[in-house]
Every structure is written in C-alpha cells, then in structure tokens.
Backbone atoms as SQL, in Angstrom:
CREATE TABLE atoms (id INTEGER PRIMARY KEY, chain TEXT, resi INTEGER, resn TEXT, atom TEXT, x REAL, y REAL, z REAL);
INSERT INTO atoms VALUES
  (1, 'A', 1, 'UNK', 'N', 93.012, -129.055, 164.849),
  (2, 'A', 1, 'UNK', 'CA', 93.306, -130.342, 164.232),
  (3, 'A', 1, 'UNK', 'C', 94.321, -130.110, 163.121),
  (4, 'A', 2, 'UNK', 'N', 95.368, -130.774, 163.139),
  (5, 'A', 2, 'UNK', 'CA', 96.435, -130.622, 162.147),
  (6, 'A', 2, 'UNK', 'C', 96.138, -131.514, 160.956),
  (7, 'A', 3, 'UNK', 'N', 96.561, -131.043, 159.804),
  (8, 'A', 3, 'UNK', 'CA', 96.379, -131.837, 158.590),
  (9, 'A', 3, 'UNK', 'C', 97.437, -132.936, 158.542),
  (10, 'A', 4, 'UNK', 'N', 96.980, -134.082, 158.252),
  (11, 'A', 4, 'UNK', 'CA', 97.904, -135.216, 158.155),
  (12, 'A', 4, 'UNK', 'C', 98.335, -135.354, 156.696),
  (13, 'A', 5, 'UNK', 'N', 99.557, -135.654, 156.454),
  (14, 'A', 5, 'UNK', 'CA', 99.983, -135.898, 155.081),
  (15, 'A', 5, 'UNK', 'C', 99.227, -137.085, 154.499),
  (16, 'A', 6, 'UNK', 'N', 98.869, -136.932, 153.245),
  (17, 'A', 6, 'UNK', 'CA', 98.099, -137.977, 152.585),
  (18, 'A', 6, 'UNK', 'C', 99.016, -138.785, 151.687),
  (19, 'A', 7, 'UNK', 'N', 98.683, -140.046, 151.541),
  (20, 'A', 7, 'UNK', 'CA', 99.453, -140.892, 150.644),
  (21, 'A', 7, 'UNK', 'C', 98.950, -140.785, 149.213),
  (22, 'A', 8, 'UNK', 'N', 97.847, -140.053, 149.014),
  (23, 'A', 8, 'UNK', 'CA', 97.286, -139.900, 147.653),
  (24, 'A', 8, 'UNK', 'C', 98.131, -138.913, 146.870),
  (25, 'A', 9, 'UNK', 'N', 98.168, -139.115, 145.591),
  (26, 'A', 9, 'UNK', 'CA', 98.963, -138.220, 144.755),
  (27, 'A', 9, 'UNK', 'C', 98.271, -136.863, 144.577),
  (28, 'A', 10, 'UNK', 'N', 96.964, -136.855, 144.424),
  (29, 'A', 10, 'UNK', 'CA', 96.238, -135.594, 144.223),
  (30, 'A', 10, 'UNK', 'C', 95.247, -135.400, 145.361),
  (31, 'A', 11, 'UNK', 'N', 95.307, -134.253, 146.027),
  (32, 'A', 11, 'UNK', 'CA', 94.306, -134.028, 147.074),
  (33, 'A', 11, 'UNK', 'C', 92.930, -133.784, 146.481),
  (34, 'A', 12, 'UNK', 'N', 91.889, -134.104, 147.233),
  (35, 'A', 12, 'UNK', 'CA', 90.516, -133.891, 146.749),
  (36, 'A', 12, 'UNK', 'C', 90.165, -132.420, 146.930),
  (37, 'A', 13, 'UNK', 'N', 89.437, -131.859, 145.979),
  (38, 'A', 13, 'UNK', 'CA', 89.094, -130.436, 146.081),
  (39, 'A', 13, 'UNK', 'C', 88.088, -130.192, 147.192),
  (40, 'A', 14, 'UNK', 'N', 88.139, -129.022, 147.748),
  (41, 'A', 14, 'UNK', 'CA', 87.195, -128.604, 148.772),
  (42, 'A', 14, 'UNK', 'C', 86.317, -127.522, 148.152),
  (43, 'A', 15, 'UNK', 'N', 85.018, -127.693, 148.236),
  (44, 'A', 15, 'UNK', 'CA', 84.072, -126.736, 147.648),
  (45, 'A', 15, 'UNK', 'C', 83.503, -125.847, 148.742),
  (46, 'A', 16, 'UNK', 'N', 83.444, -124.554, 148.475),
  (47, 'A', 16, 'UNK', 'CA', 82.809, -123.610, 149.391),
  (48, 'A', 16, 'UNK', 'C', 81.429, -123.267, 148.855),
  (49, 'A', 17, 'UNK', 'N', 80.682, -122.479, 149.639),
  (50, 'A', 17, 'UNK', 'CA', 79.366, -122.046, 149.154),
  (51, 'A', 17, 'UNK', 'C', 79.544, -121.191, 147.900),
  (52, 'A', 18, 'UNK', 'N', 78.627, -121.397, 146.975),
  (53, 'A', 18, 'UNK', 'CA', 78.697, -120.665, 145.712),
  (54, 'A', 18, 'UNK', 'C', 78.347, -119.194, 145.935),
  (55, 'A', 19, 'UNK', 'N', 79.098, -118.307, 145.341),
  (56, 'A', 19, 'UNK', 'CA', 78.781, -116.887, 145.338),
  (57, 'A', 19, 'UNK', 'C', 78.280, -116.529, 143.952),
  (58, 'A', 20, 'UNK', 'N', 77.246, -115.706, 143.911),
  (59, 'A', 20, 'UNK', 'CA', 76.721, -115.241, 142.622),
  (60, 'A', 20, 'UNK', 'C', 77.196, -113.810, 142.430),
  (61, 'A', 21, 'UNK', 'N', 77.847, -113.571, 141.338),
  (62, 'A', 21, 'UNK', 'CA', 78.326, -112.229, 141.002),
  (63, 'A', 21, 'UNK', 'C', 77.613, -111.797, 139.729),
  (64, 'A', 22, 'UNK', 'N', 76.981, -110.648, 139.808),
  (65, 'A', 22, 'UNK', 'CA', 76.241, -110.143, 138.656),
  (66, 'A', 22, 'UNK', 'C', 77.092, -109.161, 137.873),
  (67, 'A', 23, 'UNK', 'N', 77.111, -109.339, 136.594),
  (68, 'A', 23, 'UNK', 'CA', 77.792, -108.409, 135.700),
  (69, 'A', 23, 'UNK', 'C', 76.706, -107.732, 134.859),
  (70, 'A', 24, 'UNK', 'N', 76.420, -106.491, 135.180),
  (71, 'A', 24, 'UNK', 'CA', 75.370, -105.767, 134.464),
  (72, 'A', 24, 'UNK', 'C', 75.939, -105.190, 133.170),
  (73, 'A', 25, 'UNK', 'N', 75.248, -105.475, 132.084),
  (74, 'A', 25, 'UNK', 'CA', 75.637, -104.957, 130.775),
  (75, 'A', 25, 'UNK', 'C', 74.454, -104.156, 130.256),
  (76, 'A', 26, 'UNK', 'N', 74.723, -102.913, 129.856),
  (77, 'A', 26, 'UNK', 'CA', 73.664, -102.048, 129.344),
  (78, 'A', 26, 'UNK', 'C', 73.834, -101.902, 127.846),
  (79, 'A', 27, 'UNK', 'N', 72.797, -102.281, 127.121),
  (80, 'A', 27, 'UNK', 'CA', 72.837, -102.241, 125.669),
  (81, 'A', 27, 'UNK', 'C', 71.862, -101.173, 125.182),
  (82, 'A', 28, 'UNK', 'N', 72.328, -100.193, 124.403),
  (83, 'A', 28, 'UNK', 'CA', 71.401, -99.182, 123.876),
  (84, 'A', 28, 'UNK', 'C', 70.363, -99.820, 122.957),
  (85, 'A', 29, 'UNK', 'N', 69.145, -99.407, 123.115),
  (86, 'A', 29, 'UNK', 'CA', 68.065, -99.918, 122.270),
  (87, 'A', 29, 'UNK', 'C', 67.240, -98.731, 121.798),
  (88, 'A', 30, 'UNK', 'N', 67.164, -98.523, 120.476),
  (89, 'A', 30, 'UNK', 'CA', 66.394, -97.379, 119.960),
  (90, 'A', 30, 'UNK', 'C', 64.920, -97.484, 120.331),
  (91, 'A', 31, 'UNK', 'N', 64.375, -96.381, 120.784),
  (92, 'A', 31, 'UNK', 'CA', 62.953, -96.307, 121.125),
  (93, 'A', 31, 'UNK', 'C', 62.360, -95.156, 120.317),
  (94, 'A', 32, 'UNK', 'N', 61.345, -95.406, 119.502),
  (95, 'A', 32, 'UNK', 'CA', 60.760, -94.325, 118.709),
  (96, 'A', 32, 'UNK', 'C', 60.046, -93.312, 119.610),
  (97, 'A', 33, 'UNK', 'N', 60.344, -92.061, 119.384),
  (98, 'A', 33, 'UNK', 'CA', 59.672, -90.963, 120.074),
  (99, 'A', 33, 'UNK', 'C', 58.925, -90.178, 119.000),
  (100, 'A', 34, 'UNK', 'N', 57.604, -90.169, 119.072),
  (101, 'A', 34, 'UNK', 'CA', 56.761, -89.572, 118.041),
  (102, 'A', 34, 'UNK', 'C', 56.383, -88.158, 118.459),
  (103, 'A', 35, 'UNK', 'N', 56.675, -87.209, 117.590),
  (104, 'A', 35, 'UNK', 'CA', 56.288, -85.822, 117.815),
  (105, 'A', 35, 'UNK', 'C', 55.174, -85.505, 116.818),
  (106, 'A', 36, 'UNK', 'N', 53.962, -85.385, 117.318),
  (107, 'A', 36, 'UNK', 'CA', 52.843, -85.095, 116.426),
  (108, 'A', 36, 'UNK', 'C', 52.786, -83.607, 116.128),
  (109, 'A', 37, 'UNK', 'N', 52.581, -83.292, 114.867),
  (110, 'A', 37, 'UNK', 'CA', 52.437, -81.903, 114.431),
  (111, 'A', 37, 'UNK', 'C', 51.143, -81.815, 113.633),
  (112, 'A', 38, 'UNK', 'N', 50.309, -80.861, 113.979),
  (113, 'A', 38, 'UNK', 'CA', 49.080, -80.620, 113.231),
  (114, 'A', 38, 'UNK', 'C', 49.209, -79.264, 112.550),
  (115, 'A', 39, 'UNK', 'N', 49.055, -79.259, 111.238),
  (116, 'A', 39, 'UNK', 'CA', 49.109, -78.022, 110.471),
  (117, 'A', 39, 'UNK', 'C', 47.673, -77.598, 110.188),
  (118, 'A', 40, 'UNK', 'N', 47.319, -76.414, 110.645),
  (119, 'A', 40, 'UNK', 'CA', 45.973, -75.890, 110.452),
  (120, 'A', 40, 'UNK', 'C', 46.061, -74.749, 109.455),
  (121, 'A', 41, 'UNK', 'N', 45.386, -74.907, 108.317),
  (122, 'A', 41, 'UNK', 'CA', 45.362, -73.854, 107.306),
  (123, 'A', 41, 'UNK', 'C', 44.177, -72.960, 107.607),
  (124, 'A', 42, 'UNK', 'N', 44.472, -71.717, 107.967),
  (125, 'A', 42, 'UNK', 'CA', 43.420, -70.771, 108.323),
  (126, 'A', 42, 'UNK', 'C', 43.204, -69.832, 107.142),
  (127, 'A', 43, 'UNK', 'N', 41.961, -69.742, 106.699),
  (128, 'A', 43, 'UNK', 'CA', 41.613, -68.882, 105.570),
  (129, 'A', 43, 'UNK', 'C', 40.928, -67.641, 106.120),
  (130, 'A', 44, 'UNK', 'N', 41.522, -66.499, 105.833),
  (131, 'A', 44, 'UNK', 'CA', 40.971, -65.225, 106.287),
  (132, 'A', 44, 'UNK', 'C', 40.368, -64.508, 105.082),
  (133, 'A', 45, 'UNK', 'N', 39.104, -64.159, 105.193),
  (134, 'A', 45, 'UNK', 'CA', 38.437, -63.432, 104.117),
  (135, 'A', 45, 'UNK', 'C', 38.687, -61.943, 104.311),
  (136, 'A', 46, 'UNK', 'N', 39.258, -61.320, 103.300),
  (137, 'A', 46, 'UNK', 'CA', 39.604, -59.904, 103.364),
  (138, 'A', 46, 'UNK', 'C', 38.782, -59.190, 102.297),
  (139, 'A', 47, 'UNK', 'N', 38.012, -58.149, 102.697),
  (140, 'A', 47, 'UNK', 'CA', 37.225, -57.430, 101.680),
  (141, 'A', 47, 'UNK', 'C', 38.140, -56.644, 100.738),
  (142, 'A', 48, 'UNK', 'N', 37.921, -56.855, 99.444),
  (143, 'A', 48, 'UNK', 'CA', 38.655, -56.142, 98.405),
  (144, 'A', 48, 'UNK', 'C', 37.614, -55.454, 97.536),
  (145, 'A', 49, 'UNK', 'N', 37.668, -54.112, 97.411),
  (146, 'A', 49, 'UNK', 'CA', 36.669, -53.417, 96.596),
  (147, 'A', 49, 'UNK', 'C', 36.787, -53.782, 95.115),
  (148, 'A', 50, 'UNK', 'N', 35.661, -54.102, 94.545),
  (149, 'A', 50, 'UNK', 'CA', 35.568, -54.342, 93.101),
  (150, 'A', 50, 'UNK', 'C', 34.572, -53.317, 92.579),
  (151, 'A', 51, 'UNK', 'N', 35.032, -52.423, 91.721),
  (152, 'A', 51, 'UNK', 'CA', 34.204, -51.324, 91.245),
  (153, 'A', 51, 'UNK', 'C', 33.409, -51.769, 90.018),
  (154, 'A', 52, 'UNK', 'N', 32.093, -51.563, 90.098),
  (155, 'A', 52, 'UNK', 'CA', 31.192, -51.845, 88.979),
  (156, 'A', 52, 'UNK', 'C', 30.614, -50.512, 88.531),
  (157, 'A', 53, 'UNK', 'N', 30.588, -50.291, 87.259),
  (158, 'A', 53, 'UNK', 'CA', 30.037, -49.044, 86.710),
  (159, 'A', 53, 'UNK', 'C', 28.660, -49.354, 86.150),
  (160, 'A', 54, 'UNK', 'N', 27.672, -48.596, 86.618),
  (161, 'A', 54, 'UNK', 'CA', 26.308, -48.754, 86.118),
  (162, 'A', 54, 'UNK', 'C', 26.029, -47.575, 85.193),
  (163, 'A', 55, 'UNK', 'N', 25.679, -47.872, 83.959),
  (164, 'A', 55, 'UNK', 'CA', 25.431, -46.831, 82.955),
  (165, 'A', 55, 'UNK', 'C', 23.936, -46.768, 82.699),
  (166, 'A', 56, 'UNK', 'N', 23.385, -45.587, 82.823),
  (167, 'A', 56, 'UNK', 'CA', 21.986, -45.369, 82.428),
  (168, 'A', 56, 'UNK', 'C', 21.971, -44.383, 81.254),
  (169, 'A', 57, 'UNK', 'N', 21.024, -44.553, 80.371),
  (170, 'A', 57, 'UNK', 'CA', 20.901, -43.665, 79.196),
  (171, 'A', 57, 'UNK', 'C', 19.521, -43.057, 79.192),
  (172, 'A', 58, 'UNK', 'N', 19.502, -41.838, 78.746),
  (173, 'A', 58, 'UNK', 'CA', 18.213, -41.174, 78.519),
  (174, 'A', 58, 'UNK', 'C', 18.348, -40.271, 77.297),
  (175, 'A', 59, 'UNK', 'N', 17.283, -40.046, 76.713),
  (176, 'A', 59, 'UNK', 'CA', 17.229, -39.191, 75.515),
  (177, 'A', 59, 'UNK', 'C', 16.570, -37.880, 75.908),
  (178, 'A', 60, 'UNK', 'N', 17.208, -36.809, 75.535),
  (179, 'A', 60, 'UNK', 'CA', 16.665, -35.474, 75.834),
  (180, 'A', 60, 'UNK', 'C', 16.523, -34.743, 74.490),
  (181, 'A', 61, 'UNK', 'N', 15.350, -34.261, 74.243),
  (182, 'A', 61, 'UNK', 'CA', 15.119, -33.498, 73.005),
  (183, 'A', 61, 'UNK', 'C', 15.380, -32.031, 73.308),
  (184, 'A', 62, 'UNK', 'N', 16.160, -31.411, 72.528),
  (185, 'A', 62, 'UNK', 'CA', 16.497, -30.012, 72.758),
  (186, 'A', 62, 'UNK', 'C', 16.143, -29.179, 71.509),
  (187, 'A', 63, 'UNK', 'N', 15.964, -27.932, 71.697),
  (188, 'A', 63, 'UNK', 'CA', 15.828, -27.045, 70.558),
  (189, 'A', 63, 'UNK', 'C', 14.473, -26.377, 70.475),
  (190, 'A', 64, 'UNK', 'N', 13.452, -27.038, 70.726),
  (191, 'A', 64, 'UNK', 'CA', 12.121, -26.425, 70.704),
  (192, 'A', 64, 'UNK', 'C', 11.194, -27.240, 71.565),
  (193, 'A', 65, 'UNK', 'N', 10.127, -26.626, 72.041),
  (194, 'A', 65, 'UNK', 'CA', 9.185, -27.311, 72.895),
  (195, 'A', 65, 'UNK', 'C', 8.284, -28.207, 72.078),
  (196, 'A', 66, 'UNK', 'N', 8.121, -29.380, 72.508),
  (197, 'A', 66, 'UNK', 'CA', 7.235, -30.313, 71.815),
  (198, 'A', 66, 'UNK', 'C', 5.880, -30.341, 72.478);
C-alpha cells in the first residue's frame, strides 16, 4: 500500500511499542565491618626466694662446773 500525500500540514505521529532500557548505577555505600579483639591478661605466679633469718639465743656458762 503506497502512502498517499496528505493535505494536512503536520503528519500525525506513529507510536511503536515501548522499550524499557535499564541504566544500572552503582553507588558505594559504607558498611561497618567489626573486628572483635579480646585481650586476656594472664598472670603467671613465679616463685621468688625470700630469705628469712631465724635467730636463736642460748646462754652457756663457762669456766667452772656448777
């Protein structure tokens, strides 16, 4: 079928099926990452010599027999 010339000044638009075009945009978003740390204080008991001096006294009589 041939197109006939129209007497109208402006032709009417012809619409086709709509196409959907996706434009993906990636936006950085901060995400908290938690690193748990447990500090364990370990107490080690180490024997250390502490010298104590025990003094005993006695009296001795010398010189002649009592």
